[in-house]
XYZ file of C-alpha atoms in Angstrom:
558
model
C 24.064 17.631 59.688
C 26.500 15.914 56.914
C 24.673 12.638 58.040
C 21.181 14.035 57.981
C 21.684 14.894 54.647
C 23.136 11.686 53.529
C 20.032 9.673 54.884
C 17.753 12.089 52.970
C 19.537 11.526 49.419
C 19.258 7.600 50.301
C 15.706 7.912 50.682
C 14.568 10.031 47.908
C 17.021 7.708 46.006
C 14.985 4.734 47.102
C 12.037 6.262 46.235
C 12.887 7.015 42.604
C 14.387 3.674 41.714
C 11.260 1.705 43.282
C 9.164 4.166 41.621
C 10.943 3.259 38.478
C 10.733 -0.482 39.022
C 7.095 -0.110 39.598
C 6.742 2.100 36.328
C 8.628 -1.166 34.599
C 6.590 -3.469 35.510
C 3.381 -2.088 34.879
C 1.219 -2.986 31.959
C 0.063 -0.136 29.395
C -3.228 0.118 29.122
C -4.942 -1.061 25.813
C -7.293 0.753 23.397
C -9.534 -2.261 22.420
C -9.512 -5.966 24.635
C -10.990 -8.906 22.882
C -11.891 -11.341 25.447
C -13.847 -14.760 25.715
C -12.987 -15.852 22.541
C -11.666 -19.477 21.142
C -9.215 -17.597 18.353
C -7.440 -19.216 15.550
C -3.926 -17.431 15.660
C -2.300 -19.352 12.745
C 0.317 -18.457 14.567
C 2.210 -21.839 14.927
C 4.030 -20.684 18.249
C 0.452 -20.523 19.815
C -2.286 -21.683 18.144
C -5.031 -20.957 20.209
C -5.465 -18.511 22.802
C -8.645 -16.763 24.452
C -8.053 -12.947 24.806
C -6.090 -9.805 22.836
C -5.071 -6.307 23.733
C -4.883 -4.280 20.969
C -2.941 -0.530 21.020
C -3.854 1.678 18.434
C -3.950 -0.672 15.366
C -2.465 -3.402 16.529
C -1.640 -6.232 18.673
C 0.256 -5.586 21.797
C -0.580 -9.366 23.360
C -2.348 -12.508 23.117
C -3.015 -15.199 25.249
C -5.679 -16.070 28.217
C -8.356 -14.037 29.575
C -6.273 -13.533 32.955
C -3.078 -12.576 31.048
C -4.755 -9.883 28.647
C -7.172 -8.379 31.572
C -3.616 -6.606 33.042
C -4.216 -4.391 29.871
C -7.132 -3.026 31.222
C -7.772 0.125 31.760
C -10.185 2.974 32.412
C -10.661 4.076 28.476
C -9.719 0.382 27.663
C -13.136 -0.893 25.219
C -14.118 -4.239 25.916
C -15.143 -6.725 23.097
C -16.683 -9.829 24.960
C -16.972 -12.267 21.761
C -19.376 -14.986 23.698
C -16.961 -17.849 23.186
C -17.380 -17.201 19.302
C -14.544 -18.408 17.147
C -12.385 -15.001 15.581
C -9.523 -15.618 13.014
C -7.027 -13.565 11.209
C -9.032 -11.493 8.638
C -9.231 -12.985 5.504
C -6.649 -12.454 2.498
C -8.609 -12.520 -0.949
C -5.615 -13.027 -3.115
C -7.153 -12.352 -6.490
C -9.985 -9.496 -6.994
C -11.092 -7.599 -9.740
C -12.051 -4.524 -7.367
C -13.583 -2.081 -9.325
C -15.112 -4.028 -11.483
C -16.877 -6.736 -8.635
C -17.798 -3.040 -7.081
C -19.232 -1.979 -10.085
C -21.197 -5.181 -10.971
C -23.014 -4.669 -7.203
C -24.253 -1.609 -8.660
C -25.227 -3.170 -12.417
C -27.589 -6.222 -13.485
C -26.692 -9.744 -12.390
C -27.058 -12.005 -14.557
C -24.862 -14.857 -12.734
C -27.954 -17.168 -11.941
C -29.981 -16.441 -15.018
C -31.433 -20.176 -15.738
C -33.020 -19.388 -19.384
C -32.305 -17.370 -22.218
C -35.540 -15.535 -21.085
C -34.494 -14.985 -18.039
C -31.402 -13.424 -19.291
C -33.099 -11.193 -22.151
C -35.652 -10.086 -19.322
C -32.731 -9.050 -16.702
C -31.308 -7.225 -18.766
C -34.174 -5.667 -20.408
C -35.655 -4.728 -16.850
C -32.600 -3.011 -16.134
C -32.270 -1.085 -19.527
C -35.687 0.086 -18.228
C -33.951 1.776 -14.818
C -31.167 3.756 -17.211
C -31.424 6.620 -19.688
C -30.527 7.123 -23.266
C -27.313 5.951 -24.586
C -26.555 4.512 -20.414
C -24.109 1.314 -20.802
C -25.012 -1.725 -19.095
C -22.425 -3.481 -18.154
C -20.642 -6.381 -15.929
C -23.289 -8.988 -15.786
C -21.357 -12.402 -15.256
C -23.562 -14.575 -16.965
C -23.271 -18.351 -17.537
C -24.591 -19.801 -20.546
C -24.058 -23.953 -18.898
C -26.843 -23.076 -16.816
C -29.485 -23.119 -19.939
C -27.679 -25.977 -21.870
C -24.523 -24.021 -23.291
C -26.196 -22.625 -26.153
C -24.146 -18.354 -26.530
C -26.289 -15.885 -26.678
C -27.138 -13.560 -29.689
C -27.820 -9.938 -30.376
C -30.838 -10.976 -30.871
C -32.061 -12.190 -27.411
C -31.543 -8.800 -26.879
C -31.650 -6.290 -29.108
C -35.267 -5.167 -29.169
C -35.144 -4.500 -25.684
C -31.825 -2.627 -25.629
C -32.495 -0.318 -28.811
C -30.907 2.983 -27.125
C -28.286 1.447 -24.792
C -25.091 -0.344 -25.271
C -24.686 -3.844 -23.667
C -21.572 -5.569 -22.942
C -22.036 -8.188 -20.495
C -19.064 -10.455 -19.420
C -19.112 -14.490 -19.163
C -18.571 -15.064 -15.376
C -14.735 -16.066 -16.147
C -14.116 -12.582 -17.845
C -13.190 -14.415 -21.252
C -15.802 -14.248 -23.141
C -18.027 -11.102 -23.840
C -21.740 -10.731 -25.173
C -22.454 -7.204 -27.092
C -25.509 -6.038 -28.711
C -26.287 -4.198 -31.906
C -26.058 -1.228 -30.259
C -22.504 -1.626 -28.883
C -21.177 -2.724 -32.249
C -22.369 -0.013 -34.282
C -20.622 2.122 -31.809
C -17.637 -0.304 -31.758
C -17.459 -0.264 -35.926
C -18.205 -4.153 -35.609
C -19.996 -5.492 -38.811
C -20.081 -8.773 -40.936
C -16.430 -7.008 -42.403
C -14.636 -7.000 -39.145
C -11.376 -8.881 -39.787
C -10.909 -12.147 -36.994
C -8.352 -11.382 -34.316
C -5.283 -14.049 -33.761
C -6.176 -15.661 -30.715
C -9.787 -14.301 -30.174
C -12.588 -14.987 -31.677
C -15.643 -13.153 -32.887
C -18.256 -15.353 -32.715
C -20.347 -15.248 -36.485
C -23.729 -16.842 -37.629
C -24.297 -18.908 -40.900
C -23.469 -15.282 -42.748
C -20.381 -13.897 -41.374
C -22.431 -11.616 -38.881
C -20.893 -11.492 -35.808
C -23.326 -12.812 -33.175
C -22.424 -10.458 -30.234
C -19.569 -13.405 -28.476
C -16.175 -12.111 -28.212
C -13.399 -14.454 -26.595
C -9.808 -13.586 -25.305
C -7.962 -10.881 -27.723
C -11.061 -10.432 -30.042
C -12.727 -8.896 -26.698
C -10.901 -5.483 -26.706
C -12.327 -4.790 -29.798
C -15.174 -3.890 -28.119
C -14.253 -3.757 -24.866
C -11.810 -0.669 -25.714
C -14.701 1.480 -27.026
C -16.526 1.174 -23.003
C -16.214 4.987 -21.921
C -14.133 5.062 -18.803
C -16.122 5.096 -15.658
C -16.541 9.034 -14.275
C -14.887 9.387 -11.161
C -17.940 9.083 -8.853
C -18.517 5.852 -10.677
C -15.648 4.508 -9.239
C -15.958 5.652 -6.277
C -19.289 3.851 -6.041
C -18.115 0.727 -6.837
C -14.783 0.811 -4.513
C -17.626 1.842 -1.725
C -19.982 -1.130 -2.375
C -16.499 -3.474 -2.571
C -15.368 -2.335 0.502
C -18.944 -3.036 2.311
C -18.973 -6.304 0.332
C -16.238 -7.439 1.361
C -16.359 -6.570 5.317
C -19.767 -8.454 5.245
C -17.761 -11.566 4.118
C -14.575 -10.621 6.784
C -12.204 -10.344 4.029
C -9.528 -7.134 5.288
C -7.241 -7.336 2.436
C -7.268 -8.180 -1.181
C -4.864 -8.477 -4.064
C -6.219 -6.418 -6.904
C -6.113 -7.639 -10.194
C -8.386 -4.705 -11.564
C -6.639 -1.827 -12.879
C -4.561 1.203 -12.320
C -7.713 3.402 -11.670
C -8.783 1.417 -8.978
C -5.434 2.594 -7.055
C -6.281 5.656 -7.865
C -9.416 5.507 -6.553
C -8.658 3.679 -3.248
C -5.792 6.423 -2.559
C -8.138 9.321 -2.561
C -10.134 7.399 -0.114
C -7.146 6.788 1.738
C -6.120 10.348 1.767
C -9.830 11.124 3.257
C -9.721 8.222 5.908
C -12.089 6.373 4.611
C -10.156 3.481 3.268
C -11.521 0.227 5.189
C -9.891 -2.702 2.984
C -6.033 -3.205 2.782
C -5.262 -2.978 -1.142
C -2.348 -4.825 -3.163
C -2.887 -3.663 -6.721
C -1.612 -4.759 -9.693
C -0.747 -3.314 -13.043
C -0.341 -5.403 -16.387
C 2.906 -6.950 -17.170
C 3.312 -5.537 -20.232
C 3.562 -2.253 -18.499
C 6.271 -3.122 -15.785
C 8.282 -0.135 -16.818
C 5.836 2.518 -15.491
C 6.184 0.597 -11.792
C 9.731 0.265 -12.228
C 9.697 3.816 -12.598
C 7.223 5.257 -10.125
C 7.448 6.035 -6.474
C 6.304 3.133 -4.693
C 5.088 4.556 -1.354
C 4.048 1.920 -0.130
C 2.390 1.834 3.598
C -0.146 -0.208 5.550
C -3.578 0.595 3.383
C -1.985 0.404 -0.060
C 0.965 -1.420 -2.192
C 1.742 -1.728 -5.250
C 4.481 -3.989 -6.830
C 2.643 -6.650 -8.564
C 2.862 -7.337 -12.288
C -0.044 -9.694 -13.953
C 0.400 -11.162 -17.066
C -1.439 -14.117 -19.001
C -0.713 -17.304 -20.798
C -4.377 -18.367 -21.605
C -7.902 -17.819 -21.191
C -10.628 -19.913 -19.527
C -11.854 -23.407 -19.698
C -15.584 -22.314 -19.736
C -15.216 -20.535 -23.161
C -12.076 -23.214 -25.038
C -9.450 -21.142 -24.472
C -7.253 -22.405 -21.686
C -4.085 -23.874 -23.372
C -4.173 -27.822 -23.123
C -1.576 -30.730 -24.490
C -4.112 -32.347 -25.727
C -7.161 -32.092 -27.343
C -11.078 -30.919 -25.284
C -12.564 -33.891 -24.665
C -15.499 -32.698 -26.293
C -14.152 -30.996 -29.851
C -11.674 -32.873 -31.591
C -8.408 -30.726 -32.541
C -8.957 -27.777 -30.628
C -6.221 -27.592 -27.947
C -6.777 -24.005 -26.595
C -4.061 -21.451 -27.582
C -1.669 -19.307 -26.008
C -2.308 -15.493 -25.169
C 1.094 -14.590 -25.147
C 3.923 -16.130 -26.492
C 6.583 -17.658 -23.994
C 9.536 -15.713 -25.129
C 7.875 -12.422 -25.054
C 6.559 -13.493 -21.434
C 10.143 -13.940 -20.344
C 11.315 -10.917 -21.844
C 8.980 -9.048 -20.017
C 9.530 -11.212 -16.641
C 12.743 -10.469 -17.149
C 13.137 -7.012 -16.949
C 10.441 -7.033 -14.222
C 12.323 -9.461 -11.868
C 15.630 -7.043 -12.523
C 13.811 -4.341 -11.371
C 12.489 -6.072 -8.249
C 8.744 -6.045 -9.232
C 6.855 -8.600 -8.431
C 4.726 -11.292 -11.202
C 2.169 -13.311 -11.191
C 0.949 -15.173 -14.290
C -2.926 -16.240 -15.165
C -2.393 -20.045 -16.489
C -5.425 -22.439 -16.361
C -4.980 -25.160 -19.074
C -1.726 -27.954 -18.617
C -0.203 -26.723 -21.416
C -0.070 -22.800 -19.962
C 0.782 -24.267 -16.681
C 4.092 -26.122 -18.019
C 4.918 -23.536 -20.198
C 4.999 -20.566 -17.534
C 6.700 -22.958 -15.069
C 9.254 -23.257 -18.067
C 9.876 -19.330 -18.319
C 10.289 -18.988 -14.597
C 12.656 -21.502 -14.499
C 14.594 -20.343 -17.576
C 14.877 -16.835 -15.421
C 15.638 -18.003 -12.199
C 18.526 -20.676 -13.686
C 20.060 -17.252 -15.704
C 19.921 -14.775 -13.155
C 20.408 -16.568 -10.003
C 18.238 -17.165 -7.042
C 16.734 -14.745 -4.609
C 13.326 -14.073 -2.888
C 11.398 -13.486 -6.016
C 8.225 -15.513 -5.236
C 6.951 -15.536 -8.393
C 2.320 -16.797 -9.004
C 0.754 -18.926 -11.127
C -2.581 -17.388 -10.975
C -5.395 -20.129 -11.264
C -2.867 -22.993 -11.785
C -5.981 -25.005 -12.629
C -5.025 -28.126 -14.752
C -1.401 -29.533 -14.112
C -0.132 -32.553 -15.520
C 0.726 -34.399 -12.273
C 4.798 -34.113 -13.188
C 4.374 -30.647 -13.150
C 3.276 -30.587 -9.719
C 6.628 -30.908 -7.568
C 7.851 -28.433 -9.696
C 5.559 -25.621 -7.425
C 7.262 -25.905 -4.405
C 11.172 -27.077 -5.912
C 10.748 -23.254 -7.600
C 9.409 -21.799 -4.763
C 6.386 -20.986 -6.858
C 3.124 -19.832 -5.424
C -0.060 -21.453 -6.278
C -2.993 -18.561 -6.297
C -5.778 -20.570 -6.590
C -9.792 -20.444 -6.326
C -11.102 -23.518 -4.467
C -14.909 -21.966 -5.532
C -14.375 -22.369 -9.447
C -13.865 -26.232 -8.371
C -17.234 -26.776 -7.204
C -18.821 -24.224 -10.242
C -16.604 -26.081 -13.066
C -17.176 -29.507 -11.800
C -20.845 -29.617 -12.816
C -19.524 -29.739 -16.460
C -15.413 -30.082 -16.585
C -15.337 -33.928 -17.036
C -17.031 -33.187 -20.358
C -14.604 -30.686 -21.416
C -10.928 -31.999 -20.697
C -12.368 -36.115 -19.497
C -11.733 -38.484 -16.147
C -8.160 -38.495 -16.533
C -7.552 -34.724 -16.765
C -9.615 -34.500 -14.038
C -7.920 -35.925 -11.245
C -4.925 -33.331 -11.331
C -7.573 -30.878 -11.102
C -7.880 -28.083 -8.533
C -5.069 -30.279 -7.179
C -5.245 -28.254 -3.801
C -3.897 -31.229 -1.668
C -1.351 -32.481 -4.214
C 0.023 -29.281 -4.110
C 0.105 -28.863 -0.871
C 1.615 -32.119 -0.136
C 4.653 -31.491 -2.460
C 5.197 -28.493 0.635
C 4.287 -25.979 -1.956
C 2.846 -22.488 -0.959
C -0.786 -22.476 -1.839
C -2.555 -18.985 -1.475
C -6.681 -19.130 -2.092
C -8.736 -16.034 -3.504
C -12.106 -15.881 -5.430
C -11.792 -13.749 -8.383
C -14.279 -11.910 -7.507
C -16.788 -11.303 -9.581
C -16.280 -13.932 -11.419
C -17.153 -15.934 -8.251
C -18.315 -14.854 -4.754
C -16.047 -12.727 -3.048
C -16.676 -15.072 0.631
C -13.694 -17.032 1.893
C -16.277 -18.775 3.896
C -17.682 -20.294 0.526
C -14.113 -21.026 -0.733
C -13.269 -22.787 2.465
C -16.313 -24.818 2.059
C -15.418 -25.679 -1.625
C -11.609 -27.020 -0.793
C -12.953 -28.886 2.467
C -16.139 -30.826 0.692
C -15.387 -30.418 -2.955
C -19.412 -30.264 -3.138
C -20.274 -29.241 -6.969
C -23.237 -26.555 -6.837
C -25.633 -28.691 -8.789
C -25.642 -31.391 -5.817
C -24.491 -34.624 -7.814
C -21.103 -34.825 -5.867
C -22.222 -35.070 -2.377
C -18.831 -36.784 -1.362
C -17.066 -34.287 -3.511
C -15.626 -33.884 -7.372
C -11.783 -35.340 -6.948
C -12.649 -36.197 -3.282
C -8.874 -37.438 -2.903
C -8.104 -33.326 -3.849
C -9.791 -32.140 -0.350
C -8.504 -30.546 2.372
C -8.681 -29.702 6.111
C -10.501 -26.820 7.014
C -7.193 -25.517 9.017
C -5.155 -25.565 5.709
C -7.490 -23.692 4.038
C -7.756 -20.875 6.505
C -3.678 -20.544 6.360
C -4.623 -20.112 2.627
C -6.889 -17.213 2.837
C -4.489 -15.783 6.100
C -1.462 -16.636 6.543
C -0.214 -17.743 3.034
C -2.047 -14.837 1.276
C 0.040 -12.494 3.559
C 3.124 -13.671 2.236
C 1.816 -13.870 -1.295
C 2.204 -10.440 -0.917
C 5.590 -10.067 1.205
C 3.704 -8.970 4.146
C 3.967 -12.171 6.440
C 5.561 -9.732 9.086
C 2.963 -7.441 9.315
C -0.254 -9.610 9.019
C -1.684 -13.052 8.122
C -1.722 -14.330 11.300
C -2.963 -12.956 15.407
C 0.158 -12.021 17.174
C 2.234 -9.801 19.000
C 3.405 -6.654 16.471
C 0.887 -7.477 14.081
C -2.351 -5.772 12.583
C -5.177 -5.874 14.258
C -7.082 -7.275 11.317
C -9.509 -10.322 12.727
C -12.858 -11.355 12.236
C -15.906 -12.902 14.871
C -18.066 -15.821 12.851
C -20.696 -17.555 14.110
C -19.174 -20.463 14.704
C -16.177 -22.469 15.178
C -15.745 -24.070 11.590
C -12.611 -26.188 12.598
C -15.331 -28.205 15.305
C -18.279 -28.312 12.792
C -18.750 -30.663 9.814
C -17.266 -29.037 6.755
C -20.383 -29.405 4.938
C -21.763 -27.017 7.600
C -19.519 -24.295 7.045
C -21.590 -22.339 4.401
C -24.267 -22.312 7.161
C -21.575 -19.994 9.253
C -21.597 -16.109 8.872
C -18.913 -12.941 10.152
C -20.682 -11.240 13.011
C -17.852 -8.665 13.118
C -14.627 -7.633 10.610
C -12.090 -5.575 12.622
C -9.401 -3.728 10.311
C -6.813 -2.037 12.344
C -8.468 -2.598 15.416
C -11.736 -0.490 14.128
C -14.864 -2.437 13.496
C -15.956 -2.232 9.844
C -18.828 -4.696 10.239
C -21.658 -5.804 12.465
C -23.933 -7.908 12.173
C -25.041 -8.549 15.750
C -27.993 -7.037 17.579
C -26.516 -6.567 20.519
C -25.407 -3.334 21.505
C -22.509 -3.841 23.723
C -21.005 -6.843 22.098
């Protein structure tokens, strides 16, 4: 009997540990299978690979279609892509969220060709709004009709009951009416503004153009937008941008846009990843607050400025515009009170990012951050020059020996190039939008679109670093064709680099094991196709988390 029992125990024994080799073995079942696919991992391990399982919101493995089909399962969805080309989702690394959402919703003005055709937009839309409304955004660009600023005038007798303040396209120059200055207290006595300008006729009267610091003059007196506003424009963003595959953005807007995006968070209706920022100058409420950060929303970054824009002369230069002798730009801030406030930021492990377009802002913001990091040691800090348009080509090593991070717009090359050689001359020019110098000196080179100043597509900002083509045509083989680049270094600039532009490089940026499930489906494989060709290509699908947040295709079960 003793032995009976002893060969029973072995058995069930047996049977347990097989059982629990078998168990060991076996695959877990995915949520969501991606399969028949040529993806772009930028994942330098494995670049390429054909299939993904996906659990919950993100990836559990990649690789080929025979590997991932063990994660099939009954409840498994199946994504069959058509051998269409899916990458990372894109990182925008500089939005203005609120705002770009609330332009959608407001009169465009960004391809107005005349002065009549901007006086008729706008007086059209007036037509749409009640009493006293505000119009608003606009994004107009005056190079388009010969460079001439508009005046109250253009305006004014079809805006006589609502306020207009309109920005340029580069957000540096604003256009009011008569309406909006009365309201404002802005008359012929209006004292100027160091470093701003109010734009004044033959009389003293100001014409309606405010630039840089003279802007918040009237800016200031806008009435905040009511909270369904804003949530109107975050809801056209987000739809925006999951048209054009983009799954996370660095927000450059304000604090209500947080605000706004963590209500819709709260709700579960959030379908963008958010990085907001708040202005440097106010570091000490983030270095105070709770930063809870998680997988939607983060905050941490500080922006601050050095200049303004080339478009309206006041980007900071060494020398003089090509085209008006003895103006050089200005500074927006003075250097020392930048570091001050850098400063205390870095101490209280925030991070900064600082707008400089003109050489002169450039050097001198490369200056402060090398002032700070020689005083207070080094340490993962990885500090922006936002724009980092014009360098003087000494200044360029200094990027990547800093560890600085170029945020840069490859779009504004091919809009500024129709007119730049003009403005700062041949020479200047060759250092600028220096996307391949920088990248050659091994410096980390994230791309955005500064949305709405240009289009919020990283398909159109891949196009403009790969052919350099200037929107009015004349530059077929590109403006500064030595200063293009391949069409695989500019995706790691809207992926891979933006994610750790944003210290997130372990959790996305790139298709791999442990990472989000943020990808997108285009039409076509733009690392095969002639670059000039890739403006053609559209996003047939934006996954965020593993849930589709846009479809284009037809087809029902694709």
């Amino acid at each position: 009997m003793p032995h009976i029992k002893t060969t029973l125990y072995l058995k069930i024994a047996f049977i347990l540990l097989l059982s629990t080799l078998i168990s060991c073995n076996k695959v877990k079942t995915a949520d969501l299978i991606v399969t028949n696919a040529i993806i772009w991992t930028g994942n330098e391990n494995q670049k390429t690979a054909q299939a993904m399982a996906i659990d919950a919101d993100t990836i559990v493995a990649i690789g080929t279609i025979e590997e991932i089909n063990k994660y099939k399962g009954k409840k498994t969805k199946i994504v069959d892509a058509y051998g269409r080309f899916i990458t990372p989702g894109f990182i925008d690394s500089h939005v203005h969220l609120l705002q770009g959402g609330n332009s959608l919703l407001s009169v465009e003005l960004r391809d107005a060709k005349t002065p009549e055709e901007f006086a008729k937009r706008i007086g059209d839309y007036a037509k749409t709004l009640q009493a006293g409304e505000w119009i608003l955004e606009g994004n107009w660009d005056h190079t388009l009709w010969g460079g001439t600023l508009p005046t109250k005038e253009w305006i004014d007798k079809y805006t006589p009951d609502n306020p207009v303040v309109v920005y340029r396209l580069d957000g540096h120059m604003v256009f009011a009416n008569s309406a909006a200055m009365k309201i404002a207290g802005i008359d012929k006595n209006t004292a100027d503004v160091k470093d701003g300008v109010i734009v004044r006729d033959n009389g003293g009267n100001p014409t309606g153009i405010f630039k840089t610091n003279a802007m918040p003059l009237i800016v200031d007196k806008i009435p905040e937008l009511t909270r369904k506003q804003k949530e109107a424009a975050l809801s056209a963003a987000m739809k925006y941008f999951a048209a054009n595959g983009v799954t996370s953005v660095h927000d450059l807007d304000s604090l209500s846009s947080y605000k706004t995006a963590k209500r819709f968070k709260k709700k579960g209706d959030l379908t963008l990843r958010i990085y907001s920022s708040r202005p440097l100058d106010k570091w000490i409420e983030l270095a105070n607050a709770d930063l809870k950060n998680n997988k939607w929303l983060k905050r941490g970054l500080l922006k601050g400025f050095v200049d303004g824009s080339l478009g309206s002369h006041t980007a900071a230069f060494i020398d003089n515009y090509s085209d008006n002798v003895g103006d050089k730009g200005f500074l927006i801030t003075n250097p020392a009170t930048l570091s001050e406030w850098i400063t205390s930021a870095d101490q209280a492990n925030l991070n900064i990012t600082v707008h400089a377009i003109g050489d002169r802002a450039v050097q001198s913001i490369l200056s402060v951050y090398e002032k700070i990091i020689k005083k207070t040691g080094t340490k993962d800090r990885r500090f922006r020059v936002e724009h980092a348009q014009h360098i003087v080509a000494s200044d360029i090593p200094k990027f990547a020996e800093l560890g600085m991070i170029a945020s840069m717009q490859p779009y504004h090359a091919i809009d500024d190039g129709r007119w730049a050689e003009k403005v700062i001359g041949a020479q200047r020019m060759k250092t600028t939008y220096a996307f391949k110098s920088l990248l050659d000196a091994n410096t980390n080179v994230s791309f955005g679109s500064d949305w709405p100043v240009a289009p919020g597509s990283a398909l159109l900002g891949i196009y403009a670093a790969t052919t350099r083509r200037t929107l009015d045509g004349k530059n077929p083989n590109g403006w500064n064709p030595e200063q293009k680049i391949t069409v695989e270094q500019a995706l790691t600039a809207y992926t891979k680099s933006g994610a750790y532009a944003s210290f997130d490089e372990k959790t996305k940026g790139t298709l791999e094991v442990g990472k989000l499930a943020d990808f997108i489906i285009l039409s076509q494989d733009i690392t095969k196709i002639d670059p000039v060709k890739i403006k053609e290509v559209y996003v047939v699908k934006t996954y965020v988390g593993g849930k589709k947040v846009y479809d284009r295709s037809k087809k029902k079960n694709y």
